[in-house]
Tab-separated table of C-alpha atoms in Angstrom:
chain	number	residue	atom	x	y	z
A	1	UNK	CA	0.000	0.000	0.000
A	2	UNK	CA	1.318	3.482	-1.328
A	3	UNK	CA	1.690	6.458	1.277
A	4	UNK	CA	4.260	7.680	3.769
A	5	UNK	CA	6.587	5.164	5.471
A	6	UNK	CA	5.835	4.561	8.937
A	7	UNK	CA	8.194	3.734	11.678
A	8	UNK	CA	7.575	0.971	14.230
A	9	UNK	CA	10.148	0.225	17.174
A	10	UNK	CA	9.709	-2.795	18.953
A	11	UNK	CA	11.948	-2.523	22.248
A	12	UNK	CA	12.450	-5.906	23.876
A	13	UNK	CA	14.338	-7.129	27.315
A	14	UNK	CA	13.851	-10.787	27.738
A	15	UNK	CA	10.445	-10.589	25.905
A	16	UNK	CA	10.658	-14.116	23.776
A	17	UNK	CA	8.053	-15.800	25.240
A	18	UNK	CA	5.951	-13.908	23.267
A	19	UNK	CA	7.160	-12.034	20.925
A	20	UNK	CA	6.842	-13.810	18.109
A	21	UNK	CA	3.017	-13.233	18.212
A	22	UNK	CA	3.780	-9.057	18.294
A	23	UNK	CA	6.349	-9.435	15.386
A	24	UNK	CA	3.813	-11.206	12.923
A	25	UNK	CA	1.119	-8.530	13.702
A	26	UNK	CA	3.538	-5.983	12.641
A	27	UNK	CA	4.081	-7.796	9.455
A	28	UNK	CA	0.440	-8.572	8.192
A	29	UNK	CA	-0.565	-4.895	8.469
A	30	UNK	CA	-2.946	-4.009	5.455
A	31	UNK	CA	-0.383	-0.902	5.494
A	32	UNK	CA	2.701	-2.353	4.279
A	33	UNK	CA	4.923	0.794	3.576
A	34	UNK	CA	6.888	0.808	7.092
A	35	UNK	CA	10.195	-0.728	8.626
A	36	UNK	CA	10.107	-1.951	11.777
A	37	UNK	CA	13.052	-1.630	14.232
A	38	UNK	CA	13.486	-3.992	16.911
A	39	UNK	CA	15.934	-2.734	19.530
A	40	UNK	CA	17.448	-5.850	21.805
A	41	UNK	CA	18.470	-4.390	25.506
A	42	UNK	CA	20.829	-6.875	25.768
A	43	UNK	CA	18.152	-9.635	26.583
A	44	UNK	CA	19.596	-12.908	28.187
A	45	UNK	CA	16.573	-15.120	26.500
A	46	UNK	CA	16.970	-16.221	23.048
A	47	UNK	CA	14.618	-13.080	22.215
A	48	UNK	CA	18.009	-11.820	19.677
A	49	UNK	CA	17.635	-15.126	17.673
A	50	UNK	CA	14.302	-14.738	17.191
A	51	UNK	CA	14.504	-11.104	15.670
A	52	UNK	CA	17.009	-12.199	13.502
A	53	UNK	CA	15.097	-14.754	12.142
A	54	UNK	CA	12.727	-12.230	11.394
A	55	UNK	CA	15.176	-9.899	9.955
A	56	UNK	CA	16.465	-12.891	7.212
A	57	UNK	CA	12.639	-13.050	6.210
A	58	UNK	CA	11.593	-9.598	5.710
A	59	UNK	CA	13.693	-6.904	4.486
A	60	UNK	CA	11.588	-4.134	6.606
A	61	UNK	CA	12.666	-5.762	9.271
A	62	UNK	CA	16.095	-4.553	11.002
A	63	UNK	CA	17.800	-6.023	14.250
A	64	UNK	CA	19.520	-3.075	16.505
A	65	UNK	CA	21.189	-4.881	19.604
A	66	UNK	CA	22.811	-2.662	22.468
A	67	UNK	CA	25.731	-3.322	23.884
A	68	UNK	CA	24.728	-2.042	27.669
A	69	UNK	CA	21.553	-2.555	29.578
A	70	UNK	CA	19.556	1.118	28.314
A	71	UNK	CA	16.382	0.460	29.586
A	72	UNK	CA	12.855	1.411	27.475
A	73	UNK	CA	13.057	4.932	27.207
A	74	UNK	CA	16.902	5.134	25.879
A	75	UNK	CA	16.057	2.246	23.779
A	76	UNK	CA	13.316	4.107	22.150
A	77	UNK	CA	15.847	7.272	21.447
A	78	UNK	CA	18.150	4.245	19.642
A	79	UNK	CA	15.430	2.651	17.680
A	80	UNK	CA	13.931	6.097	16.665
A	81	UNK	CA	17.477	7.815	15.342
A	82	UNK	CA	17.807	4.899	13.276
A	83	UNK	CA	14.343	5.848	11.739
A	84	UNK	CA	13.424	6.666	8.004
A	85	UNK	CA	9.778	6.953	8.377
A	86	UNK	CA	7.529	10.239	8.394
A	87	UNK	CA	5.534	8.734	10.572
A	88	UNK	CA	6.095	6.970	14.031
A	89	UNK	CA	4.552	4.748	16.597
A	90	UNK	CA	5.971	1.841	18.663
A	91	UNK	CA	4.794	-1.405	20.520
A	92	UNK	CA	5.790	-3.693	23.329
A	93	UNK	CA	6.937	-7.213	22.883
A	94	UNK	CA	4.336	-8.487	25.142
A	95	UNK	CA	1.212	-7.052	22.917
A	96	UNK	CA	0.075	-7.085	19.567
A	97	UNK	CA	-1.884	-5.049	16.743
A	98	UNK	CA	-5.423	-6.056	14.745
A	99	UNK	CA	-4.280	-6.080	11.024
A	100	UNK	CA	-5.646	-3.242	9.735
A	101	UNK	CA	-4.265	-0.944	12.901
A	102	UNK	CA	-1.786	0.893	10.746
A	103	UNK	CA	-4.101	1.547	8.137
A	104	UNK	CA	-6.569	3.700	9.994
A	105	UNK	CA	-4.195	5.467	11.819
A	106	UNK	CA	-2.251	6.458	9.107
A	107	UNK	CA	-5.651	7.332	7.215
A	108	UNK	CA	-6.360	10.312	9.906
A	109	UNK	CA	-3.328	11.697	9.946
A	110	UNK	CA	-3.052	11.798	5.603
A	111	UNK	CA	-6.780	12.975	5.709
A	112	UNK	CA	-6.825	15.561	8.866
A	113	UNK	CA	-3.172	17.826	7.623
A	114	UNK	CA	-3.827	19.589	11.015
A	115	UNK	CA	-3.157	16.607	13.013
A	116	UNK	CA	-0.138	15.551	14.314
A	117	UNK	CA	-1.015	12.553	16.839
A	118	UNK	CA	-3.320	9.714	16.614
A	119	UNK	CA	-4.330	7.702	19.580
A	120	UNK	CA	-6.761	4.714	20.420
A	121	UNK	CA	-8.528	2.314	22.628
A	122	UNK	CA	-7.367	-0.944	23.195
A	123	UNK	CA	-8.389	-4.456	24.008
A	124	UNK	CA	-6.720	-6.314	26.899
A	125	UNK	CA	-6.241	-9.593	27.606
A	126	UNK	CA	-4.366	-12.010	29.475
A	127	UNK	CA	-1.442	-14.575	29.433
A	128	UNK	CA	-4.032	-16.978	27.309
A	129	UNK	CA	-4.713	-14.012	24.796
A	130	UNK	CA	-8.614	-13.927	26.206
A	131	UNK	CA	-9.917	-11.073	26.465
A	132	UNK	CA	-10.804	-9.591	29.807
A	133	UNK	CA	-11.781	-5.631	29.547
A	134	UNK	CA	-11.415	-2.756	27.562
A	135	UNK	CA	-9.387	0.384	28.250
A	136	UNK	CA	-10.666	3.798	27.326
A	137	UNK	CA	-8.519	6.452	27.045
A	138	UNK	CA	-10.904	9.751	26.526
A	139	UNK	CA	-10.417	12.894	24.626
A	140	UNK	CA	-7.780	15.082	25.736
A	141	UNK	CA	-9.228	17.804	23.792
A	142	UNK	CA	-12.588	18.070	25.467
A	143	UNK	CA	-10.571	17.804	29.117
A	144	UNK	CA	-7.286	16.458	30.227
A	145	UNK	CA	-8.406	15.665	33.379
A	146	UNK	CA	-10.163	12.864	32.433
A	147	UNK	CA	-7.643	11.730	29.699
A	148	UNK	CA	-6.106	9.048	30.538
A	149	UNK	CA	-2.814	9.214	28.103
A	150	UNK	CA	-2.568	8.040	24.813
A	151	UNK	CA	-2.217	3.786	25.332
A	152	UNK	CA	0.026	1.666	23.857
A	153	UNK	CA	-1.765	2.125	20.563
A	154	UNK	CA	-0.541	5.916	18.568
A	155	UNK	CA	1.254	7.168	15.300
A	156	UNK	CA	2.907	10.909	15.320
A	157	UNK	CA	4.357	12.168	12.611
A	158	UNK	CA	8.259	12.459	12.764
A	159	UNK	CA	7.837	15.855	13.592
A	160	UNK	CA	6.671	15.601	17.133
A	161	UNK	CA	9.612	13.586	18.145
A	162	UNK	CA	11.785	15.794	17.146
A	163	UNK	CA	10.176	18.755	19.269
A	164	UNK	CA	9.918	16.703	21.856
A	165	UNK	CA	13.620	15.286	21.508
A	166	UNK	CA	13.160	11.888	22.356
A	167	UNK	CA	11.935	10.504	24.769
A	168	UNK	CA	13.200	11.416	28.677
A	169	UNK	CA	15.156	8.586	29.990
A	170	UNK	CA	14.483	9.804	33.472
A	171	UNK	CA	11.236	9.316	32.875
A	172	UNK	CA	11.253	5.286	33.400
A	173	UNK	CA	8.143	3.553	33.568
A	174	UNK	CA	5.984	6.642	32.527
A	175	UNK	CA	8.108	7.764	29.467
A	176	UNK	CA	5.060	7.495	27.234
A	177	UNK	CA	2.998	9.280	29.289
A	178	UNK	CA	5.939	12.167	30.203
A	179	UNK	CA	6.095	12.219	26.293
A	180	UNK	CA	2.320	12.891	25.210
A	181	UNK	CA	2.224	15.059	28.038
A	182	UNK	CA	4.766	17.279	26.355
A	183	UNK	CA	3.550	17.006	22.710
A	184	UNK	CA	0.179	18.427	23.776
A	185	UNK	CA	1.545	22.003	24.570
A	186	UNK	CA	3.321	22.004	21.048
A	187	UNK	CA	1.047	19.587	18.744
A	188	UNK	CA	-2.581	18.361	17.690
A	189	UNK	CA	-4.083	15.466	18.881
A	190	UNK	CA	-6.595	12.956	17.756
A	191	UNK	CA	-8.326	10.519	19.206
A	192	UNK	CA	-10.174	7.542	17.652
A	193	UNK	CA	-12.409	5.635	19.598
A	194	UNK	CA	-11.997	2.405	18.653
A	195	UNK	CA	-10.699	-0.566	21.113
A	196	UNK	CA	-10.192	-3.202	18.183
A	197	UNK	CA	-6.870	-1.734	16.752
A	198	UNK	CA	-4.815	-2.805	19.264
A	199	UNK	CA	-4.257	-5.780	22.183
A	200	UNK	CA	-2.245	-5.233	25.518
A	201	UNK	CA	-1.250	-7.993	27.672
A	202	UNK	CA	-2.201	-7.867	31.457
A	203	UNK	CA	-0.325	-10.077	33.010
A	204	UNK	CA	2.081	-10.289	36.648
A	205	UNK	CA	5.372	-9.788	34.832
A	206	UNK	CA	4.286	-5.904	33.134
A	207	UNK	CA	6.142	-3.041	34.905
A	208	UNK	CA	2.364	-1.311	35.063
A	209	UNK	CA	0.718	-4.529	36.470
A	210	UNK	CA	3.152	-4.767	39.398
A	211	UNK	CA	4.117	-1.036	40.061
A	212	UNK	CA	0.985	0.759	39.167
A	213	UNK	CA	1.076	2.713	42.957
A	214	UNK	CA	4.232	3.883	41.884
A	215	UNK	CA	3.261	4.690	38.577
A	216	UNK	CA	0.484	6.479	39.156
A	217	UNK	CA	2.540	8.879	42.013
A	218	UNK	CA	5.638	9.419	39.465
A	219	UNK	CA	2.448	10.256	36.436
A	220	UNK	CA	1.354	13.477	39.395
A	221	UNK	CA	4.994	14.413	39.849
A	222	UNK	CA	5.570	14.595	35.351
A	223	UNK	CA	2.193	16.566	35.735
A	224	UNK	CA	3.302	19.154	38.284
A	225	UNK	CA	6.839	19.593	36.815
A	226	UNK	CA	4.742	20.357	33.226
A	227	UNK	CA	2.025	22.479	35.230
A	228	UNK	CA	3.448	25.756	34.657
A	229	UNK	CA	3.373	25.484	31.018
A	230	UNK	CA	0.538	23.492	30.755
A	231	UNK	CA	-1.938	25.655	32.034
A	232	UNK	CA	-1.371	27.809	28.926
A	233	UNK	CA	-3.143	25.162	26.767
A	234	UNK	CA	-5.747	23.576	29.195
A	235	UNK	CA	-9.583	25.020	30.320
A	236	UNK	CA	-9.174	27.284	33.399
A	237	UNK	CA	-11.922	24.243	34.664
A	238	UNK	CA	-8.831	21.904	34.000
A	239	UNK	CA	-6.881	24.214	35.882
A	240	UNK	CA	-8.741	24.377	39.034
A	241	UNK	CA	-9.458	20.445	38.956
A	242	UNK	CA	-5.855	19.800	38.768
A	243	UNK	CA	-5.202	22.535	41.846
A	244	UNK	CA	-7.831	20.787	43.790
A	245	UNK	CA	-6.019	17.406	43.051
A	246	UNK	CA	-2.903	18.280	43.928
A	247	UNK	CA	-4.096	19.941	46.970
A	248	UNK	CA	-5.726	16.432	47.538
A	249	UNK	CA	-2.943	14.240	47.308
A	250	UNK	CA	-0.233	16.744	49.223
A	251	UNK	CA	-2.999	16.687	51.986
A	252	UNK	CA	-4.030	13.032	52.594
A	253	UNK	CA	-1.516	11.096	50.929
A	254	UNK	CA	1.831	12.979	51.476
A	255	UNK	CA	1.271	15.044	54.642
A	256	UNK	CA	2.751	18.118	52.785
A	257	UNK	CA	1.453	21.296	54.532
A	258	UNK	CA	3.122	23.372	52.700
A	259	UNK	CA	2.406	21.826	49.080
A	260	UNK	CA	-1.116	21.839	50.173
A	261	UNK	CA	-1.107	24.972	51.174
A	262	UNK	CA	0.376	26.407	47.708
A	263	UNK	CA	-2.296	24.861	45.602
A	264	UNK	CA	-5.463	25.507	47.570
A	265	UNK	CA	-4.365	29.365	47.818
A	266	UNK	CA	-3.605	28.884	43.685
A	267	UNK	CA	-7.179	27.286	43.395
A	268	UNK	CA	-8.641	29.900	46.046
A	269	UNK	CA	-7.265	32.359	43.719
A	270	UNK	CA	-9.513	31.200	40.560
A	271	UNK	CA	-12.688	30.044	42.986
A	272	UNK	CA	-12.792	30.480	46.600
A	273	UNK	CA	-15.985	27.974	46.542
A	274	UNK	CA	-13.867	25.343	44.808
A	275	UNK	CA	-11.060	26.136	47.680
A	276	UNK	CA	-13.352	25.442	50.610
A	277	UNK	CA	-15.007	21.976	48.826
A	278	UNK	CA	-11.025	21.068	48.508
A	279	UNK	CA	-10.707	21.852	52.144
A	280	UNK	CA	-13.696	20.245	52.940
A	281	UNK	CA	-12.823	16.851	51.304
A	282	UNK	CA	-9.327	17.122	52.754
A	283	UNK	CA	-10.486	18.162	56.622
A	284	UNK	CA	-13.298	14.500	56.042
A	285	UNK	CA	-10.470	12.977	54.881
A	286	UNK	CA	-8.315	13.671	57.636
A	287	UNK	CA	-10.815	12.249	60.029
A	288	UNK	CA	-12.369	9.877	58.288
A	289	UNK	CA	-14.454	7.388	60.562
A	290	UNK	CA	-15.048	10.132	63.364
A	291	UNK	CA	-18.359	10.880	64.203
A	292	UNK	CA	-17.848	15.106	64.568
A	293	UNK	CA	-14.928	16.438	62.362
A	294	UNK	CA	-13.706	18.823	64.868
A	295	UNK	CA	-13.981	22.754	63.549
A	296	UNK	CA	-10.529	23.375	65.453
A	297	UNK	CA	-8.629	21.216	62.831
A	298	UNK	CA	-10.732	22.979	59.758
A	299	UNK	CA	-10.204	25.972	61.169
A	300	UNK	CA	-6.929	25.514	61.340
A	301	UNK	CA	-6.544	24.446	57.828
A	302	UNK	CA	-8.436	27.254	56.467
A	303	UNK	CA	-5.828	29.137	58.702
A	304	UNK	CA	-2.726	27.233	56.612
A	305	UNK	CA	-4.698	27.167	53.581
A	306	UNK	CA	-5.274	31.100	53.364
A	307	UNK	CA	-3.006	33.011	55.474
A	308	UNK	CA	-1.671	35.935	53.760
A	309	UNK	CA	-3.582	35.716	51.113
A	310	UNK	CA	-5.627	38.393	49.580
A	311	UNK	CA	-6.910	37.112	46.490
């Protein structure tokens, strides 16, 4: 199929067991124009052999193997300088794509000139490849707060990467979601609702499936490090919701006065009625399972919350 060649880099550490299954659904795509890079982090399974029996059957297949341990985000940055395509997108050696997954993506992006990202649904499913739920990722467009990144399903155009340089190998474990975040303030996304492009493996061994606590904490701290700049390109609604979460979690979760205190005088600022439903939910919080929540400790929180400050 004629159009522009797409990318695909297909990191893998140890991932044999199934990673045949991933490789062949990169090679029936209806959309045949693309190369696909697999980058080998020095895997101590026979995961290498089986690329390069992949490599010796397809020509757009090409075998990068690193001589130190990078890890997924550096490994990305390898398979992605080595790129030729206009287009990029990349998958995990654990999941796999429906056949014609390429092919629609690649058909919003040549039909919509004013995107730059497309992102979908996917299906997940377990060890046995049943399927056991679908994941929904919602329009970031229409509110970030209740976007829930872009999945392991996406294709950007080649231009986005660079912008973004890379991807940030500080960032482990949430470098696709520290990426997207940073292509919002500077490109247009898309998102197509559809869960059938695209399969991701649940299953004990994922770095998601058996961190997601720590995950989710290190997603808040990429947030408030982008917050700043973000709030240039989100809904002043957005805005507040995000103050009030923040407020939240530096309340009850991290017993961080004076974090707390910042962001409910920064929310107080745009709404003092959303301020004092945040303090609210924090002070029941705080005593949850009391019978009376006593007004000395909301008092004094209002005191923390809003000393000094005029607004």
């Amino acid at each position: 199929m004629n159009g522009p060649l797409v990318t695909i880099v297909l990191p893998t550490y140890n991932g044999s067991r199934y990673l045949r299954q991933s490789l062949d659904s990169c090679l029936i795509q209806t959309y045949t124009n693309f190369e696909l890079l697999i980058v080998n982090d020095c895997s101590t399974d026979n995961a290498a052999e089986i690329a390069a029996e992949y490599v010796a059957k397809d020509a757009r297949v090409r075998l990068i193997n690193n001589t130190v341990n990078k890890r997924l985000p550096a490994s990305l940055n390898t398979g992605f300088d080595e790129a030729k395509g206009t287009y990029f997108t990349w998958t995990s050696d654990d999941n796999y794509y429906a056949p014609d997954a390429l092919e629609r993506m690649v058909k919003i992006l040549a039909e919509k000139p004013e995107i730059d990202l497309v992102y979908c649904d996917y299906i997940q499913i377990d060890d046995d490849n049943k399927e056991v739920g679908i994941m929904k990722f919602n329009d970031i467009n229409q509110s970030i707060i209740t976007w829930e990144g872009c999945g392991a399903c996406f294709l950007y155009k080649k231009e986005v990467h660079l912008r973004n340089k890379g991807y940030n190998v500080s960032a482990f474990m949430i470098e696709d979601y520290d990426f997207f975040l940073r292509a919002y303030m500077h490109s247009k996304f898309y998102y197509l609702p559809e869960h059938n492009v695209y399969y991701y493996r649940v299953h004990a061994a994922s770095l998601t499936g058996t961190m997601s606590t720590a995950v989710q904490d290190l997603q808040k701290i990429v947030v408030e490090k982008q917050l700043p700049a973000l709030v240039q390109h989100i809904s002043k609604r957005d805005e507040m919701l995000y103050y009030r979460k923040f407020a939240v979690f530096y309340a009850v979760f991290k017993e961080n006065q004076p974090k707390m205190k910042f962001y409910l005088q920064q929310l107080y600022k745009m709404s003092p009625k959303q301020a004092f439903i945040a303090l609210a939910y924090i002070t029941f919080r705080k005593v949850k399972g009391a019978i009376v929540i006593p007004f000395s400790f909301a008092f004094s929180l209002l005191k923390i919350a809003f000393s000094g400050n005029k607004a």
